[in-house]
Short mmCIF file of C-alpha atoms in Angstrom, two decimals:
data_model
loop_
_atom_site.label_atom_id
_atom_site.label_comp_id
_atom_site.label_asym_id
_atom_site.label_seq_id
_atom_site.Cartn_x
_atom_site.Cartn_y
_atom_site.Cartn_z
CA GLN A 22 0.00 0.00 0.00
CA VAL A 23 1.44 3.34 -1.04
CA GLN A 24 1.93 5.80 1.80
CA LEU A 25 2.93 9.45 1.67
CA GLN A 26 4.27 11.58 4.52
CA GLU A 27 4.79 15.32 4.48
CA SER A 28 7.57 16.89 6.52
CA GLY A 29 8.90 20.37 7.09
CA PRO A 30 8.74 23.37 9.41
CA GLY A 31 5.37 24.12 10.95
CA LEU A 32 6.15 27.83 11.27
CA VAL A 33 7.55 30.10 8.56
CA ARG A 34 8.24 33.83 8.84
CA PRO A 35 6.55 36.22 6.40
CA SER A 36 8.57 36.88 3.23
CA GLU A 37 10.58 33.68 3.72
CA THR A 38 10.40 30.42 1.79
CA LEU A 39 8.20 27.51 2.79
CA SER A 40 9.88 24.16 2.16
CA LEU A 41 8.15 20.79 2.40
CA THR A 42 9.15 17.25 1.48
CA CYS A 43 6.92 14.29 0.76
CA THR A 44 8.38 10.84 1.35
CA VAL A 45 6.81 7.97 -0.57
CA SER A 46 6.83 4.43 0.83
CA GLY A 47 5.32 1.19 -0.36
CA GLY A 48 6.04 1.98 -3.99
CA SER A 49 8.44 3.69 -6.34
CA ILE A 50 8.25 7.37 -7.16
CA SER A 51 9.09 6.51 -10.75
CA SER A 52 6.47 6.41 -13.49
CA TYR A 53 3.97 8.59 -11.63
CA TYR A 54 2.95 12.22 -11.30
CA TRP A 55 3.00 13.72 -7.81
CA SER A 56 0.99 16.67 -6.60
CA TRP A 57 0.68 19.24 -3.85
CA ILE A 58 -2.65 20.57 -2.57
CA ARG A 59 -3.34 22.97 0.27
CA GLN A 60 -6.29 23.82 2.50
CA PRO A 61 -6.45 26.99 4.62
CA PRO A 62 -7.96 26.37 8.04
CA GLY A 63 -11.73 25.91 7.75
CA LYS A 64 -11.69 26.41 3.98
CA GLY A 65 -11.65 24.40 0.77
CA LEU A 66 -8.95 22.73 -1.27
CA GLU A 67 -6.55 24.44 -3.68
CA TRP A 68 -4.40 22.57 -6.19
CA ILE A 69 -0.80 23.86 -6.15
CA GLY A 70 0.73 21.81 -8.95
CA TYR A 71 2.21 18.49 -9.98
CA ILE A 72 5.56 17.10 -11.01
CA TYR A 73 6.52 13.99 -12.96
CA TYR A 74 9.32 11.77 -11.69
CA THR A 75 11.45 13.03 -14.59
CA GLY A 76 11.10 16.58 -13.28
CA SER A 77 8.60 18.03 -15.73
CA SER A 78 5.95 20.04 -13.91
CA ASN A 79 2.71 21.99 -14.12
CA TYR A 80 1.89 24.70 -11.62
CA ASN A 81 -1.24 26.63 -10.73
CA PRO A 82 -0.87 30.04 -12.44
CA SER A 83 -2.05 31.76 -9.26
CA LEU A 84 1.11 30.54 -7.49
CA LYS A 85 3.43 29.84 -10.40
CA SER A 86 5.82 32.73 -9.84
CA ARG A 87 6.54 31.56 -6.29
CA ILE A 88 6.63 27.75 -6.68
CA THR A 89 9.42 25.31 -7.27
CA MET A 90 8.87 21.56 -7.20
CA SER A 91 11.55 18.91 -7.44
CA VAL A 92 11.96 15.15 -7.29
CA ASP A 93 14.70 13.03 -5.71
CA THR A 94 14.24 9.51 -7.07
CA SER A 95 17.16 8.17 -5.02
CA LYS A 96 15.32 9.06 -1.83
CA ASN A 97 11.80 8.40 -3.15
CA GLN A 98 10.90 11.98 -2.25
CA PHE A 99 9.50 15.06 -3.90
CA SER A 100 9.52 18.60 -2.60
CA LEU A 101 7.73 21.94 -2.66
CA LYS A 102 9.22 25.38 -2.19
CA LEU A 103 6.94 28.41 -1.95
CA SER A 104 8.71 31.75 -1.75
CA SER A 105 7.73 35.14 -0.33
CA VAL A 106 5.04 33.68 1.91
CA THR A 107 2.36 35.74 3.63
CA ALA A 108 -0.34 34.90 6.15
CA ALA A 109 -2.55 33.89 3.21
CA ASP A 110 -0.25 30.89 2.68
CA THR A 111 -1.14 29.46 6.09
CA ALA A 112 -2.72 26.10 5.36
CA VAL A 113 -2.57 22.36 5.70
CA TYR A 114 -0.37 21.17 2.86
CA TYR A 115 -1.04 17.73 1.37
CA CYS A 116 1.02 15.69 -1.02
CA ALA A 117 -0.66 13.14 -3.25
CA ARG A 118 0.03 10.61 -5.97
CA VAL A 119 -1.73 11.14 -9.28
CA SER A 120 -3.31 8.05 -10.86
CA GLY A 121 -5.23 8.37 -14.10
CA TRP A 122 -4.97 12.12 -13.52
CA TYR A 123 -7.01 12.10 -10.30
CA LEU A 124 -5.56 12.39 -6.80
CA HIS A 125 -5.40 8.80 -5.63
CA TYR A 126 -3.20 8.49 -2.54
CA TRP A 127 -2.87 11.36 -0.08
CA GLY A 128 -0.54 12.14 2.77
CA GLN A 129 -2.02 13.01 6.14
CA GLY A 130 -1.18 16.70 5.66
CA THR A 131 0.99 19.11 7.57
CA LEU A 132 -0.06 22.49 8.94
CA VAL A 133 2.20 25.37 7.99
CA THR A 134 1.60 28.67 9.76
CA VAL A 135 3.06 31.90 8.42
CA SER A 136 3.66 34.27 11.29
CA SER A 137 6.37 36.44 12.76
CA GLU E 13 -9.96 28.42 -15.16
CA ILE E 14 -12.97 26.18 -14.66
CA VAL E 15 -15.04 27.20 -11.66
CA LEU E 16 -16.92 24.38 -9.94
CA THR E 17 -20.01 25.32 -7.93
CA GLN E 18 -21.36 22.75 -5.51
CA SER E 19 -24.87 22.72 -4.11
CA PRO E 20 -26.26 22.70 -1.59
CA GLY E 21 -23.67 24.07 0.79
CA THR E 22 -25.06 21.92 3.60
CA LEU E 23 -27.31 18.89 3.43
CA SER E 24 -29.07 17.85 6.64
CA LEU E 25 -30.25 14.25 6.46
CA SER E 26 -30.85 11.22 8.67
CA PRO E 27 -29.08 7.87 8.43
CA GLY E 28 -30.75 5.69 5.84
CA GLU E 29 -31.81 8.62 3.68
CA ARG E 30 -30.62 9.31 0.15
CA ALA E 31 -28.21 12.17 -0.51
CA THR E 32 -27.80 13.89 -3.85
CA LEU E 33 -24.95 16.39 -4.26
CA SER E 34 -24.52 18.62 -7.29
CA CYS E 35 -21.41 20.01 -8.97
CA ARG E 36 -21.80 22.47 -11.84
CA ALA E 37 -18.86 23.60 -13.97
CA SER E 38 -18.44 27.02 -15.59
CA GLN E 39 -17.40 25.28 -18.82
CA SER E 40 -17.43 21.74 -20.10
CA VAL E 41 -15.19 19.31 -18.23
CA SER E 42 -13.21 17.44 -20.86
CA SER E 43 -13.63 13.66 -21.09
CA SER E 44 -15.64 13.63 -17.87
CA ASN E 45 -12.41 14.20 -15.95
CA LEU E 46 -14.21 14.81 -12.69
CA ALA E 47 -13.63 13.24 -9.29
CA TRP E 48 -15.42 13.29 -5.96
CA TYR E 49 -13.60 13.25 -2.61
CA GLN E 50 -14.80 12.74 0.94
CA GLN E 51 -13.11 14.54 3.81
CA LYS E 52 -13.72 13.94 7.51
CA PRO E 53 -12.49 16.34 10.22
CA GLY E 54 -8.74 16.17 10.73
CA GLN E 55 -8.26 13.77 7.84
CA ALA E 56 -7.00 14.01 4.30
CA PRO E 57 -9.54 13.76 1.50
CA ARG E 58 -10.04 10.33 -0.06
CA VAL E 59 -11.19 9.69 -3.58
CA LEU E 60 -14.62 8.15 -4.00
CA ILE E 61 -15.33 8.56 -7.72
CA TYR E 62 -13.19 9.37 -10.74
CA GLY E 63 -14.02 9.71 -14.42
CA ALA E 64 -17.37 11.11 -13.23
CA SER E 65 -18.82 7.65 -12.53
CA THR E 66 -16.13 5.08 -11.67
CA ARG E 67 -15.91 4.06 -8.04
CA ALA E 68 -12.41 3.98 -6.61
CA THR E 69 -11.11 0.74 -5.12
CA GLY E 70 -12.80 -0.19 -1.88
CA ILE E 71 -15.60 2.38 -2.14
CA PRO E 72 -19.03 0.92 -1.24
CA ASP E 73 -21.59 0.69 -4.02
CA ARG E 74 -23.96 3.03 -2.18
CA PHE E 75 -21.80 5.80 -3.67
CA SER E 76 -22.46 6.58 -7.32
CA GLY E 77 -21.48 9.40 -9.65
CA SER E 78 -23.07 10.60 -12.84
CA GLY E 79 -23.07 13.47 -15.28
CA SER E 80 -21.11 14.94 -18.14
CA GLY E 81 -20.29 18.27 -19.69
CA THR E 82 -21.07 20.86 -17.03
CA ASP E 83 -23.42 19.02 -14.67
CA PHE E 84 -22.34 16.26 -12.34
CA SER E 85 -23.79 14.62 -9.27
CA LEU E 86 -22.80 12.31 -6.44
CA THR E 87 -25.49 10.13 -4.90
CA ILE E 88 -25.28 8.23 -1.65
CA SER E 89 -28.16 5.78 -1.80
CA ARG E 90 -28.54 5.14 1.93
CA LEU E 91 -26.52 7.22 4.36
CA GLU E 92 -24.46 5.33 6.88
CA PRO E 93 -23.19 7.06 10.07
CA GLU E 94 -19.65 7.16 8.63
CA ASP E 95 -20.83 9.06 5.52
CA PHE E 96 -21.42 12.34 7.34
CA ALA E 97 -18.55 14.45 6.07
CA VAL E 98 -17.63 17.14 3.55
CA TYR E 99 -17.61 16.22 -0.14
CA TYR E 100 -15.62 17.98 -2.85
CA CYS E 101 -15.77 17.68 -6.61
CA GLN E 102 -12.61 18.30 -8.63
CA GLN E 103 -11.93 18.61 -12.33
CA TYR E 104 -8.62 17.43 -13.72
CA GLY E 105 -9.32 17.79 -17.42
CA THR E 106 -8.10 21.35 -17.80
CA SER E 107 -5.22 23.08 -16.08
CA PRO E 108 -5.36 24.51 -13.51
CA TRP E 109 -7.14 21.69 -11.72
CA THR E 110 -9.91 23.12 -9.58
CA PHE E 111 -12.11 22.04 -6.69
CA GLY E 112 -15.64 22.93 -5.75
CA GLN E 113 -16.17 24.70 -2.44
CA GLY E 114 -17.59 21.56 -0.83
CA THR E 115 -20.90 20.24 0.42
CA LYS E 116 -21.24 19.30 4.07
CA VAL E 117 -23.52 16.34 4.76
CA GLU E 118 -24.61 16.59 8.37
CA ILE E 119 -26.83 14.56 10.63
CA LYS E 120 -30.32 15.95 10.91
#
């Protein structure tokens, strides 16, 4: 059974860069697309983007200028960097595996708070 | 981008009743690339339906999806206690992928 686990700082200062890693277990990161989704407290879901194991990616235009995603196949991990964060970036961040273009397996999520 | 509008915002029903949730798209969703997710408090969403009408592995057959183009629906034939949750539709046919705002199914 594929499992995903997000990790990273729970608190980020305004204007700094949010960095998260998703570790995949129970399967290889190869041959799949991997995605990030976020959910502000008490609100709905927002798709951030996806990356293929080869490194090709597709980002949400609303965040594109601030996002970098990467893949480390040797560690079975993929990562998200979001720069110049503000309080509006406070959210639970989920990683997920894409299957047939829908979001099949999800991590449990990690809350990132942007505050000084 | 494709805007998905879910209705109603909240559905108050009793166990055993039938629930019908709607998801309307601002433009046609290509190839019925629409999924439904269930989210319970403190948990990640889980996929119920993809391709508008295909149940994901392990999803009970009381859940069914239908629709095409701009109008989609999720039906829960007989609500079980564990079905009270928030449901989201999502389109993945056109980038950027977008979600509806959610429908909360609560116990009446």
